[in-house]
PDB file of C-alpha atoms in Angstrom:
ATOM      1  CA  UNK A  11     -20.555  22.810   7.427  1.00  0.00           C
ATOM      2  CA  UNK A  12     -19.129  19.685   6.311  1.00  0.00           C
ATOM      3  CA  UNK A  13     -15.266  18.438   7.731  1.00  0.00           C
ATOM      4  CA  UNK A  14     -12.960  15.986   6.299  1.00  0.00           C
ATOM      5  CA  UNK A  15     -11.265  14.536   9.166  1.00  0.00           C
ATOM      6  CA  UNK A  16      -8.166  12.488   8.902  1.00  0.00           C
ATOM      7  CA  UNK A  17      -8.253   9.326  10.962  1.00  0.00           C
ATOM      8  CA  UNK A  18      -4.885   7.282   9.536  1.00  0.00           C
ATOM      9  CA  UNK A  19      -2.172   8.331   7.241  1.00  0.00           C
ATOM     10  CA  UNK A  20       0.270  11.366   7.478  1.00  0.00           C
ATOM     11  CA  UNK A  21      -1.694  13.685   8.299  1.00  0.00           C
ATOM     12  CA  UNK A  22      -3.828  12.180  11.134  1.00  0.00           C
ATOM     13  CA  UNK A  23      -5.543  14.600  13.272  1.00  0.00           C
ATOM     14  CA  UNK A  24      -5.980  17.015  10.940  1.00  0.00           C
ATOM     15  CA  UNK A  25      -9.293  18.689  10.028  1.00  0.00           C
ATOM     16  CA  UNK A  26     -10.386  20.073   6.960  1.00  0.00           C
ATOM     17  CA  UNK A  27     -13.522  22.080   6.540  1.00  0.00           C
ATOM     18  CA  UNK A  28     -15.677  21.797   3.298  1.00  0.00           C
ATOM     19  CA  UNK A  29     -16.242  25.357   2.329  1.00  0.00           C
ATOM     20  CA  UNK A  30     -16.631  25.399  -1.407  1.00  0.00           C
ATOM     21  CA  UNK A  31     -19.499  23.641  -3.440  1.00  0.00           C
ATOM     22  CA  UNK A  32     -16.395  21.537  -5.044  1.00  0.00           C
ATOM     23  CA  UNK A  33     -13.031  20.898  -3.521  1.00  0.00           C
ATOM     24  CA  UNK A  34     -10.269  18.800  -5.086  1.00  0.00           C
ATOM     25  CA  UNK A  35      -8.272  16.544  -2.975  1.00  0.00           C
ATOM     26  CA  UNK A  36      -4.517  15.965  -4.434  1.00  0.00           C
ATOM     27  CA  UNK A  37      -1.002  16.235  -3.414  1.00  0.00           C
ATOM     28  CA  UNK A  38      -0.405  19.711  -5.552  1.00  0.00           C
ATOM     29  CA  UNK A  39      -0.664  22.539  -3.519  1.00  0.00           C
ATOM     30  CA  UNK A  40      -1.477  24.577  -6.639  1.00  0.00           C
ATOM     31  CA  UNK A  41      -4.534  22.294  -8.251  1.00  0.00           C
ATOM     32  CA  UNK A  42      -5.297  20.855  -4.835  1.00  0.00           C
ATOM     33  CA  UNK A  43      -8.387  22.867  -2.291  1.00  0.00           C
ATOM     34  CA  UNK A  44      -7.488  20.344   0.237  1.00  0.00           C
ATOM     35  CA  UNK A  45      -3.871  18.979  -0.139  1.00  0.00           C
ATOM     36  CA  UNK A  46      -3.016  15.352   0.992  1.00  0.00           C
ATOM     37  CA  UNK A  47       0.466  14.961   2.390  1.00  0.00           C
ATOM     38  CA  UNK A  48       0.704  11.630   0.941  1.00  0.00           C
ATOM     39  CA  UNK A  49       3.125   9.926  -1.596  1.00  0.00           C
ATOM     40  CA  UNK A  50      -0.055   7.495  -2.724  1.00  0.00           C
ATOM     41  CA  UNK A  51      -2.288  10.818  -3.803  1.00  0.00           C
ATOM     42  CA  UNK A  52      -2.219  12.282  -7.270  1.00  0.00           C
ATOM     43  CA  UNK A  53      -1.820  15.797  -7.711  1.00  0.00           C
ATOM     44  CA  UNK A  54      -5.901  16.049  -8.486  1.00  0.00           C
ATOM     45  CA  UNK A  55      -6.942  12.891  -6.437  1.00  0.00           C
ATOM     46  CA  UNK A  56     -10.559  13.142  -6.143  1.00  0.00           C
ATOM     47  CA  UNK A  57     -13.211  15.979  -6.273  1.00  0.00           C
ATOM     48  CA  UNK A  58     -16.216  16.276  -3.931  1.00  0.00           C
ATOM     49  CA  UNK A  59     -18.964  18.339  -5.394  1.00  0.00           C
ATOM     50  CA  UNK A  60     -22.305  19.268  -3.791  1.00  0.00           C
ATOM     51  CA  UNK A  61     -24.941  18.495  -5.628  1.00  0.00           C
ATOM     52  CA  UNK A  62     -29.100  18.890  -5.020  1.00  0.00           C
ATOM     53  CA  UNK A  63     -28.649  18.697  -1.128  1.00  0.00           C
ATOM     54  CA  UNK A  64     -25.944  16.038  -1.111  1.00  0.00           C
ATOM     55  CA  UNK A  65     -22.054  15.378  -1.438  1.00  0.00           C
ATOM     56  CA  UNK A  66     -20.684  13.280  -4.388  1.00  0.00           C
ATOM     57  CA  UNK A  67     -17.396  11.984  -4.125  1.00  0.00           C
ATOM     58  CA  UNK A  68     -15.378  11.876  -7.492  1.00  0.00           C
ATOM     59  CA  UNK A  69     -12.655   9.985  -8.505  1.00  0.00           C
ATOM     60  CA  UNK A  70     -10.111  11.690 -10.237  1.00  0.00           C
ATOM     61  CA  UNK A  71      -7.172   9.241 -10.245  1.00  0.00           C
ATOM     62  CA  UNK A  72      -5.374   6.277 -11.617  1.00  0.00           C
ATOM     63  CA  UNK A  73      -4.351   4.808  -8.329  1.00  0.00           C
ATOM     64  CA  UNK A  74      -7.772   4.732  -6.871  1.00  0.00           C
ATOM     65  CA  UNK A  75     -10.373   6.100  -4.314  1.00  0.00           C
ATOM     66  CA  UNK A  76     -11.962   4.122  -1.735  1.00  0.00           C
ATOM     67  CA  UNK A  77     -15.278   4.210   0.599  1.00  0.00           C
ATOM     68  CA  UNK A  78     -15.578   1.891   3.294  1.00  0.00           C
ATOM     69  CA  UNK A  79     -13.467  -0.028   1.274  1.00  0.00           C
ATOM     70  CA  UNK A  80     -14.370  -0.451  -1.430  1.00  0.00           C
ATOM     71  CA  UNK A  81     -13.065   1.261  -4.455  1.00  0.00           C
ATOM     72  CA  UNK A  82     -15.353   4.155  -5.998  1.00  0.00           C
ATOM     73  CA  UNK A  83     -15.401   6.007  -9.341  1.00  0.00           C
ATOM     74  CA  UNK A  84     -18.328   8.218  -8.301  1.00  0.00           C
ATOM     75  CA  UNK A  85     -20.291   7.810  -4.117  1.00  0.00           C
ATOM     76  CA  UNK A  86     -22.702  10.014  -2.809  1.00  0.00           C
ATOM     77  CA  UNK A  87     -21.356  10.599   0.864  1.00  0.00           C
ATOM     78  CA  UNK A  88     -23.072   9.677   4.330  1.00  0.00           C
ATOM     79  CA  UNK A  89     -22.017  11.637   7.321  1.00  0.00           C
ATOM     80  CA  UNK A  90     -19.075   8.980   8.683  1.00  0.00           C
ATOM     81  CA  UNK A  91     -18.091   7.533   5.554  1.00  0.00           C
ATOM     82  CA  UNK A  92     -14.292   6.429   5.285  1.00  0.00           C
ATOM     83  CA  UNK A  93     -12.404   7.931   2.202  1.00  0.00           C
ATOM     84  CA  UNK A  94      -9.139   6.372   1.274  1.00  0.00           C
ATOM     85  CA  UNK A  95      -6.654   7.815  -0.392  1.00  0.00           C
ATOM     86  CA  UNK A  96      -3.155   6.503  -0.882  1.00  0.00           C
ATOM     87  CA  UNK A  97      -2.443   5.647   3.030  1.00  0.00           C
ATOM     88  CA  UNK A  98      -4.967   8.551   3.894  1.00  0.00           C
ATOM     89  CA  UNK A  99      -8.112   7.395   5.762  1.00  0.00           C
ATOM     90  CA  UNK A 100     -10.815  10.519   6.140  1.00  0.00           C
ATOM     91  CA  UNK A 101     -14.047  10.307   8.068  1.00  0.00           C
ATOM     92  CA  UNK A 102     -16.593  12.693   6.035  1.00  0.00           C
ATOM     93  CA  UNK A 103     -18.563  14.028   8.678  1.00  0.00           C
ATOM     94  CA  UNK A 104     -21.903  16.323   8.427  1.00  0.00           C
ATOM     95  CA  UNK A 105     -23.472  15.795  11.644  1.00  0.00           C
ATOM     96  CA  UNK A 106     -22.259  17.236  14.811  1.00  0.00           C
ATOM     97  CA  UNK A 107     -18.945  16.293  16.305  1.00  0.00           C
ATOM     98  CA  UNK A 108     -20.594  14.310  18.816  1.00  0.00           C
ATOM     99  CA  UNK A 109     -22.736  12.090  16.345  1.00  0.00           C
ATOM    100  CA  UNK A 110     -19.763  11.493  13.578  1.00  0.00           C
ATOM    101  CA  UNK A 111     -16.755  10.918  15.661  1.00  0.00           C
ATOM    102  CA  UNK A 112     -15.149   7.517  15.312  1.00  0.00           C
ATOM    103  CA  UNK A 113     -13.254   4.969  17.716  1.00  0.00           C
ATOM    104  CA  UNK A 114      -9.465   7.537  18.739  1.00  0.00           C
ATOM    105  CA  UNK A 115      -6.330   6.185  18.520  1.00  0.00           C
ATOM    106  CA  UNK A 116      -4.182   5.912  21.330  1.00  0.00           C
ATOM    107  CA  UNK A 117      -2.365   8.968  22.259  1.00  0.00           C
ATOM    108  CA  UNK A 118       0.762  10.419  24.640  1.00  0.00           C
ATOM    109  CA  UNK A 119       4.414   9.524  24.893  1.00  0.00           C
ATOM    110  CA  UNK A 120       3.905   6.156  25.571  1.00  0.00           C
ATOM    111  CA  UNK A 121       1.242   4.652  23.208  1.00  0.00           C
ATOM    112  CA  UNK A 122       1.854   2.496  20.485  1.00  0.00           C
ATOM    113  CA  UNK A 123       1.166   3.373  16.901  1.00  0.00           C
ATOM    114  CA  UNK A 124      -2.315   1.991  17.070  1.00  0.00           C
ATOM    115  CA  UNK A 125      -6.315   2.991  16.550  1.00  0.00           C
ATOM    116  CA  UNK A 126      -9.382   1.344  17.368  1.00  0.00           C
ATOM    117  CA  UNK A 127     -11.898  -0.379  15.255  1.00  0.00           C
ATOM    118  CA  UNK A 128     -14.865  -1.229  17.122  1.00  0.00           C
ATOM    119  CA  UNK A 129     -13.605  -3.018  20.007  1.00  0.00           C
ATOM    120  CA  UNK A 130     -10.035  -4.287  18.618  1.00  0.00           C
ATOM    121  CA  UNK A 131      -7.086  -2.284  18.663  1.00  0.00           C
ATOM    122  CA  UNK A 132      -5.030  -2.658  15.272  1.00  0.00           C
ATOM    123  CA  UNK A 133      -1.319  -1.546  14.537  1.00  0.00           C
ATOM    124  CA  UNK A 134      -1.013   1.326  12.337  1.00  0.00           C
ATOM    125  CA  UNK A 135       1.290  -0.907  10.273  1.00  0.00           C
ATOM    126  CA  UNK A 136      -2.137  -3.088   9.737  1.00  0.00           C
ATOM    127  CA  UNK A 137      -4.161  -0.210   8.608  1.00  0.00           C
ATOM    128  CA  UNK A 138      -1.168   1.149   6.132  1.00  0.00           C
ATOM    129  CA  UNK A 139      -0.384  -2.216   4.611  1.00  0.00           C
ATOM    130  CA  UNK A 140      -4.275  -2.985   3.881  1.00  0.00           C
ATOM    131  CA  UNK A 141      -4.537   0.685   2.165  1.00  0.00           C
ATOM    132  CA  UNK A 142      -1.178  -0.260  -0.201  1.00  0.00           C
ATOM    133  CA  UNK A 143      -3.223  -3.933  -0.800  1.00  0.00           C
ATOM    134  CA  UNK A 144      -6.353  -2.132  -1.283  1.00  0.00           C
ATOM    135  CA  UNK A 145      -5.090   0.391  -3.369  1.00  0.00           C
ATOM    136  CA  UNK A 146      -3.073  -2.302  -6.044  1.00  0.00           C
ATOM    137  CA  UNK A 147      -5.619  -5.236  -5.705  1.00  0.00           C
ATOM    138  CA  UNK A 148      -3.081  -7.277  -4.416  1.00  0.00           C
ATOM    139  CA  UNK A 149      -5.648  -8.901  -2.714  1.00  0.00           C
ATOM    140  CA  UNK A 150      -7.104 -10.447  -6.203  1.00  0.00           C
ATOM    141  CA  UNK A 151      -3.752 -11.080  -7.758  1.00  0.00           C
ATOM    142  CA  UNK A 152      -1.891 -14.203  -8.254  1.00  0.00           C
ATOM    143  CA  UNK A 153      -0.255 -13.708  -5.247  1.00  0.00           C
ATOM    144  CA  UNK A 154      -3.367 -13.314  -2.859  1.00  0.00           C
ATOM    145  CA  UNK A 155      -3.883 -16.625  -1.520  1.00  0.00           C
ATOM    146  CA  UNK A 156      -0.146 -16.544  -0.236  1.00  0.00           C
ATOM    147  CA  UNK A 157      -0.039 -12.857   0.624  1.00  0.00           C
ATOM    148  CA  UNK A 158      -3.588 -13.433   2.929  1.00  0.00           C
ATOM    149  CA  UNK A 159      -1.721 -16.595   4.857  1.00  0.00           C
ATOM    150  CA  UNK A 160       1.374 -14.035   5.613  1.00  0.00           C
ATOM    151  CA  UNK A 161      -0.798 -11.751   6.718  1.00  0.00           C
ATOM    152  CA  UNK A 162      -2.625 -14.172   9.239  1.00  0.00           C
ATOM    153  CA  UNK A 163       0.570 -15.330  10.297  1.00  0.00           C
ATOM    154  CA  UNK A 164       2.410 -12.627  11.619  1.00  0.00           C
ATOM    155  CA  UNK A 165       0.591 -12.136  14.492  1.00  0.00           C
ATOM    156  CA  UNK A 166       0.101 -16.158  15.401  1.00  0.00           C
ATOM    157  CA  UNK A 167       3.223 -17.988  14.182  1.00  0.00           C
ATOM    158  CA  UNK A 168       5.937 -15.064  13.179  1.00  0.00           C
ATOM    159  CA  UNK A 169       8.757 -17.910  12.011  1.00  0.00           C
ATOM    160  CA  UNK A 170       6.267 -19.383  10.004  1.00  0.00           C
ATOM    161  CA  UNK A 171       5.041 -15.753   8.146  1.00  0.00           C
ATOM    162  CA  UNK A 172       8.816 -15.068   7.484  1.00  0.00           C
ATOM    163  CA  UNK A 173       9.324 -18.196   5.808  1.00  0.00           C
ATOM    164  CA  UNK A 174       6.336 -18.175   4.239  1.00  0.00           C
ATOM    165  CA  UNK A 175       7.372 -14.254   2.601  1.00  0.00           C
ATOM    166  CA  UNK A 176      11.140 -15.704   1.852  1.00  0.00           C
ATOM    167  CA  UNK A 177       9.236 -18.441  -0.209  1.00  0.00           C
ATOM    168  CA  UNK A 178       6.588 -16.337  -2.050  1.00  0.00           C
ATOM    169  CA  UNK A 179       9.182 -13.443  -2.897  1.00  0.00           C
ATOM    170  CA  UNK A 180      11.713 -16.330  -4.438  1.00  0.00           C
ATOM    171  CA  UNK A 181       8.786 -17.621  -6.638  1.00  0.00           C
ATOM    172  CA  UNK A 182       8.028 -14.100  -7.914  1.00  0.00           C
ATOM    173  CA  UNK A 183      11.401 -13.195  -8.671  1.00  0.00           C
ATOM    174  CA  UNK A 184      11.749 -16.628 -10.514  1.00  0.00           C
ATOM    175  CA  UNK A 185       8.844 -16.019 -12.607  1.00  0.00           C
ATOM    176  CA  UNK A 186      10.433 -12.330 -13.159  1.00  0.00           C
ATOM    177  CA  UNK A 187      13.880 -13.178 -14.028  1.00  0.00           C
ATOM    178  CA  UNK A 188      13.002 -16.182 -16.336  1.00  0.00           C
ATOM    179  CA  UNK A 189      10.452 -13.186 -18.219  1.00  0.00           C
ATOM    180  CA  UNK A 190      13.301 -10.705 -17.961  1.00  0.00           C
ATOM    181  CA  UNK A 191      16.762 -12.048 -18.047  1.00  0.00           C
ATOM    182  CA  UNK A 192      16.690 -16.300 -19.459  1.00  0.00           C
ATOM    183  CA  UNK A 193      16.531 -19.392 -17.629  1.00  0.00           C
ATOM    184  CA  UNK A 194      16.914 -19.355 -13.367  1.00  0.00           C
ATOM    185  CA  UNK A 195      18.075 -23.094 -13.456  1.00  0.00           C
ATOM    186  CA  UNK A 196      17.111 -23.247  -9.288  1.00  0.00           C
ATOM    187  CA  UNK A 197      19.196 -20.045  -8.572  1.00  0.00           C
ATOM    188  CA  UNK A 198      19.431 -19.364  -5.015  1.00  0.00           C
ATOM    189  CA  UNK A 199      17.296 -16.264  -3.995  1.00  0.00           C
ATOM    190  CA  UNK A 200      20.372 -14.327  -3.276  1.00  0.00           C
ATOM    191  CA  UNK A 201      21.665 -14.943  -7.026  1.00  0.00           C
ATOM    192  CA  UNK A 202      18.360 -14.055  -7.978  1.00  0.00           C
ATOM    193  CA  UNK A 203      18.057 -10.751  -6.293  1.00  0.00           C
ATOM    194  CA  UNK A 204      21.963  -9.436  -7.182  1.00  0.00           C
ATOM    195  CA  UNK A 205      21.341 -11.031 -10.962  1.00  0.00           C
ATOM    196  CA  UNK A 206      18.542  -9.345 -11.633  1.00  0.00           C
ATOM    197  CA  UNK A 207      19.857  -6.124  -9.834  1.00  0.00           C
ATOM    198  CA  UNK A 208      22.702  -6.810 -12.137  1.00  0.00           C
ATOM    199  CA  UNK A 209      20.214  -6.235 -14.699  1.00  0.00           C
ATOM    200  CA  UNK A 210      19.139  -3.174 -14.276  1.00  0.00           C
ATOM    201  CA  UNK A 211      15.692  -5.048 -13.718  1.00  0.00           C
ATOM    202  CA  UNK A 212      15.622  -4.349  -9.514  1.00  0.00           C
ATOM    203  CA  UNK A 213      15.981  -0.633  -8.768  1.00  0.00           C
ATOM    204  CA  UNK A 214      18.453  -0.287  -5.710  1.00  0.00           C
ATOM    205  CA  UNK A 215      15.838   0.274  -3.054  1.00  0.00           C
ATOM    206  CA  UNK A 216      13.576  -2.863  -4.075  1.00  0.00           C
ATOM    207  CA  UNK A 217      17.263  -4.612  -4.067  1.00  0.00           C
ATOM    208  CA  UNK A 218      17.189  -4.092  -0.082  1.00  0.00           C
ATOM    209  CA  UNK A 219      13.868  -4.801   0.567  1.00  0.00           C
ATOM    210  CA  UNK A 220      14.515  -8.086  -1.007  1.00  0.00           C
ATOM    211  CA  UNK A 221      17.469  -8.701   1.259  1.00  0.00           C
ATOM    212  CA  UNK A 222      15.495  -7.605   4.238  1.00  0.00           C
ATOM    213  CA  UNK A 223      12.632 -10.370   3.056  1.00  0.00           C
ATOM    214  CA  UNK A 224      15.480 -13.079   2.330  1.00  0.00           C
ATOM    215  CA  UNK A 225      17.482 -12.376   5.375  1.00  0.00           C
ATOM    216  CA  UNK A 226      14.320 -12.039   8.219  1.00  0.00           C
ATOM    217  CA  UNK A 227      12.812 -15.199   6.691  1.00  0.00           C
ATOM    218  CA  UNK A 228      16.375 -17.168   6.984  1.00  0.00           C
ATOM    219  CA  UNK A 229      14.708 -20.880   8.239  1.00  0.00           C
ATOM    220  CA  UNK A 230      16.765 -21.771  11.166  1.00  0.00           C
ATOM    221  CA  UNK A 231      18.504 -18.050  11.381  1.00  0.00           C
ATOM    222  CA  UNK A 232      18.368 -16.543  14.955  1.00  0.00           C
ATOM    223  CA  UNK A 233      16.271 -13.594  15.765  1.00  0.00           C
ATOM    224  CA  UNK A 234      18.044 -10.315  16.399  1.00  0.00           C
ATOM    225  CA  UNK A 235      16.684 -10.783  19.923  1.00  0.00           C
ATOM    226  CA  UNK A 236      15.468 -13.573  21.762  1.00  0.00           C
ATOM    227  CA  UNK A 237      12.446 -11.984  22.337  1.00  0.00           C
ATOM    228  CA  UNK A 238       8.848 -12.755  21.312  1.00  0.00           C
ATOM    229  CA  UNK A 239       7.637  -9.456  20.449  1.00  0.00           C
ATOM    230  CA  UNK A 240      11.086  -8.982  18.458  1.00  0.00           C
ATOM    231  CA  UNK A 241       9.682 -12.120  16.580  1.00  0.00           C
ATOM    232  CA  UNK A 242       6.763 -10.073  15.653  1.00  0.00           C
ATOM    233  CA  UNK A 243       7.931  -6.898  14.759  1.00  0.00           C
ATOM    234  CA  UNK A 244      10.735  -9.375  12.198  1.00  0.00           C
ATOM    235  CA  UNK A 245       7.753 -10.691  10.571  1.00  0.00           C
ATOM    236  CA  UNK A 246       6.025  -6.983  10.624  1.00  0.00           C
ATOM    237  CA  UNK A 247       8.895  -5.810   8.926  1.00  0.00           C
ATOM    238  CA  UNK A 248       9.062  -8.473   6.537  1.00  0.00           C
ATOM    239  CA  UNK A 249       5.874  -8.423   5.470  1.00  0.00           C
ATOM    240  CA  UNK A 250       5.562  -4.586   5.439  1.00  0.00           C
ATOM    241  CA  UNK A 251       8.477  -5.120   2.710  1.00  0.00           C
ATOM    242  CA  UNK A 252       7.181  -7.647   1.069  1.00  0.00           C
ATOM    243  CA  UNK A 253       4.011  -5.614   0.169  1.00  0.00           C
ATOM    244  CA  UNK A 254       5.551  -2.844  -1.230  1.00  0.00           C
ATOM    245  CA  UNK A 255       7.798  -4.905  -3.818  1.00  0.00           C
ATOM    246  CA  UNK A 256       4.450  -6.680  -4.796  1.00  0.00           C
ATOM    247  CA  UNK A 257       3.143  -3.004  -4.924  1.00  0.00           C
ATOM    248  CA  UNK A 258       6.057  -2.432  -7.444  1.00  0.00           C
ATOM    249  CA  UNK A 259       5.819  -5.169  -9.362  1.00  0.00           C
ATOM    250  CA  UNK A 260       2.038  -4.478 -10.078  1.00  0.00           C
ATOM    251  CA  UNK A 261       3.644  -1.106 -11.039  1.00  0.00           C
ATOM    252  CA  UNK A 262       5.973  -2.464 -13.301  1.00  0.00           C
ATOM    253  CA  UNK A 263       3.285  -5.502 -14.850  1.00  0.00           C
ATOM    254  CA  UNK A 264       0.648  -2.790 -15.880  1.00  0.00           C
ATOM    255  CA  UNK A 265       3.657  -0.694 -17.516  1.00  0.00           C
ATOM    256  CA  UNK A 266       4.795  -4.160 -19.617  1.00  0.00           C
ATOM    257  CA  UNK A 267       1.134  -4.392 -20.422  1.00  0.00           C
ATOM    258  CA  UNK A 268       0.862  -1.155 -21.675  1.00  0.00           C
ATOM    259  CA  UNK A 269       4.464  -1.069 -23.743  1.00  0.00           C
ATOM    260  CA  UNK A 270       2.702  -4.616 -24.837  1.00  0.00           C
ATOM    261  CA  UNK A 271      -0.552  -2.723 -26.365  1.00  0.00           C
ATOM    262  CA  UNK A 272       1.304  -0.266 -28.244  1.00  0.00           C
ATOM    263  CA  UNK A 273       3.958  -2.567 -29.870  1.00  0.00           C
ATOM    264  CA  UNK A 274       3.361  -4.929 -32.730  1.00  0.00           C
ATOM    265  CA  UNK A 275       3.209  -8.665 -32.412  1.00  0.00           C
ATOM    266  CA  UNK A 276       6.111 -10.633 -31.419  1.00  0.00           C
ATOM    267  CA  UNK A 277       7.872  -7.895 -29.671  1.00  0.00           C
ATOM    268  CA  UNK A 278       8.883  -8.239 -26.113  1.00  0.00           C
ATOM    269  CA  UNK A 279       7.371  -6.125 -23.507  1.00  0.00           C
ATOM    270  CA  UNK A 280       9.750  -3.075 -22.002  1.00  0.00           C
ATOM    271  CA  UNK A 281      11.748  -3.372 -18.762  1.00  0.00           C
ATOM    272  CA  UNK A 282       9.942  -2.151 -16.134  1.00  0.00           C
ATOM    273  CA  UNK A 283      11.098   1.970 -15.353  1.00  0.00           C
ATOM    274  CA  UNK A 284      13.792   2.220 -13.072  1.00  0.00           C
ATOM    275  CA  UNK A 285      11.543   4.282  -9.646  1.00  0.00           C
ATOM    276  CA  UNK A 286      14.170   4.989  -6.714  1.00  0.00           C
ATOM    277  CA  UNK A 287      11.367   6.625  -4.456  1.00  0.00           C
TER     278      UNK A 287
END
């Protein structure tokens, strides 16, 4: 019998077994066979349906379903594939427990939110923060040549990936107040973030990631420790922050596109929706 095993997200650890010729994956508990505890999942994710000996995997969402990385609309499984969903990684195993089981992550009181891959050991924050840039093609934006240098920098030169976030996030929310509100005329990135909270453009919680982003990346600021792996976790946080605004404003640029379809020439594109979660 087949297993869905969750190697990363909220669930992790868990095992689901595949006991139906088609099971839906989702966040409802109603629609869902197998429900994913995950903010990222749609109510009817994906399906995976057997079909003539083998297991197709079925995309059923908007937000996206990945193998191995890549993103999927329809992928006949191999025993050990990686499904992603949301920040939900699942190892699809048919084989014996022996033959599918993956690299464990480190476990007991003391161990640090990391998992293996291959022979390097990788955060959890890593493996969450590439599902959210998987997931919203960050990676092939216009902020992906920017957003790849943070995310080399955190580890080797944290100062450097906190500047390098204060700088990127000021040049988006330029761009995004001079489409939203008028002219920035060089407004300081705190005047941008409490104008265009003034707004109503900036929902409250992106308002404090922003100030978490502008504060940690502060040139010349001093850490809240002196402390080289509190100089890490600063730029971890910042960049962890940083990802889920872009996240949002991807959000809020395919919702302008789409008011921008449906309206007739000339007209401006809606205000992004107002999302506290």
């Amino acid at each position: 019998m087949p297993e869905l095993r969750v190697i990363a997200g909220p669930q992790r650890d868990s095992v689901f077994p595949v006991v139906e010729d088609r099971q839906v994956l989702g966040r409802d508990e109603r629609e869902a066979d197998i429900r994913l505890l995950d903010p990222g999942a749609s109510r009817r994710h994906a399906e995976l349906v057997r079909s003539a000996g083998t297991w197709l995997l079925r995309d059923l969402s908007k937000n996206g379903t990945y193998v191995n990385g890549a993103r999927v609309r329809e992928r006949v499984l191999r025993s050990g594939d990686v499904v992603t969903i949301g920040e939900t990684e699942i190892r699809f195993c048919v084989d014996p427990p022996s033959a599918c089981s993956g690299p464990e992550a480190a476990v007991g009181p003391t161990a640090e939110p990391t998992r293996s891959r291959g022979t390097e050991t990788i955060d959890i924050a890593d493996v969450l923060d590439e599902a959210r840039i998987r997931r919203w093609e960050l990676d092939r934006g216009e902020h992906a040549e920017a957003l790849q240098a943070i995310v080399g920098l955190v580890k080797t030169n944290p100062d450097m990936a906190l500047a390098k976030c204060r700088q990127t996030l000021e040049a988006v929310l330029t761009r995004l107040y001079q489409g939203q509100v008028g002219d920035p005329r060089k407004r300081p990135l705190e005047n941008l973030i409490r104008d265009l909270r003034n707004a109503g453009v900036l929902p409250r919680k992106l308002v404090a990631l922003c100030e978490i982003v502008r504060e940690l990346g502060n040139i010349g600021a001093h850490p809240i420790l002196d402390d080289e792996h509190i100089s890490h976790r600063e730029a971890r946080i910042a960049l962890s922050s940083f990802i889920v605004f872009l996240e949002w404003h991807a959000r809020a640029t395919r919702t302008q596109e789409g008011a921008g379809e449906g309206s007739g020439e000339g007209e401006a594109p809606a205000r992004p929706a107002q999302h506290e979660g």
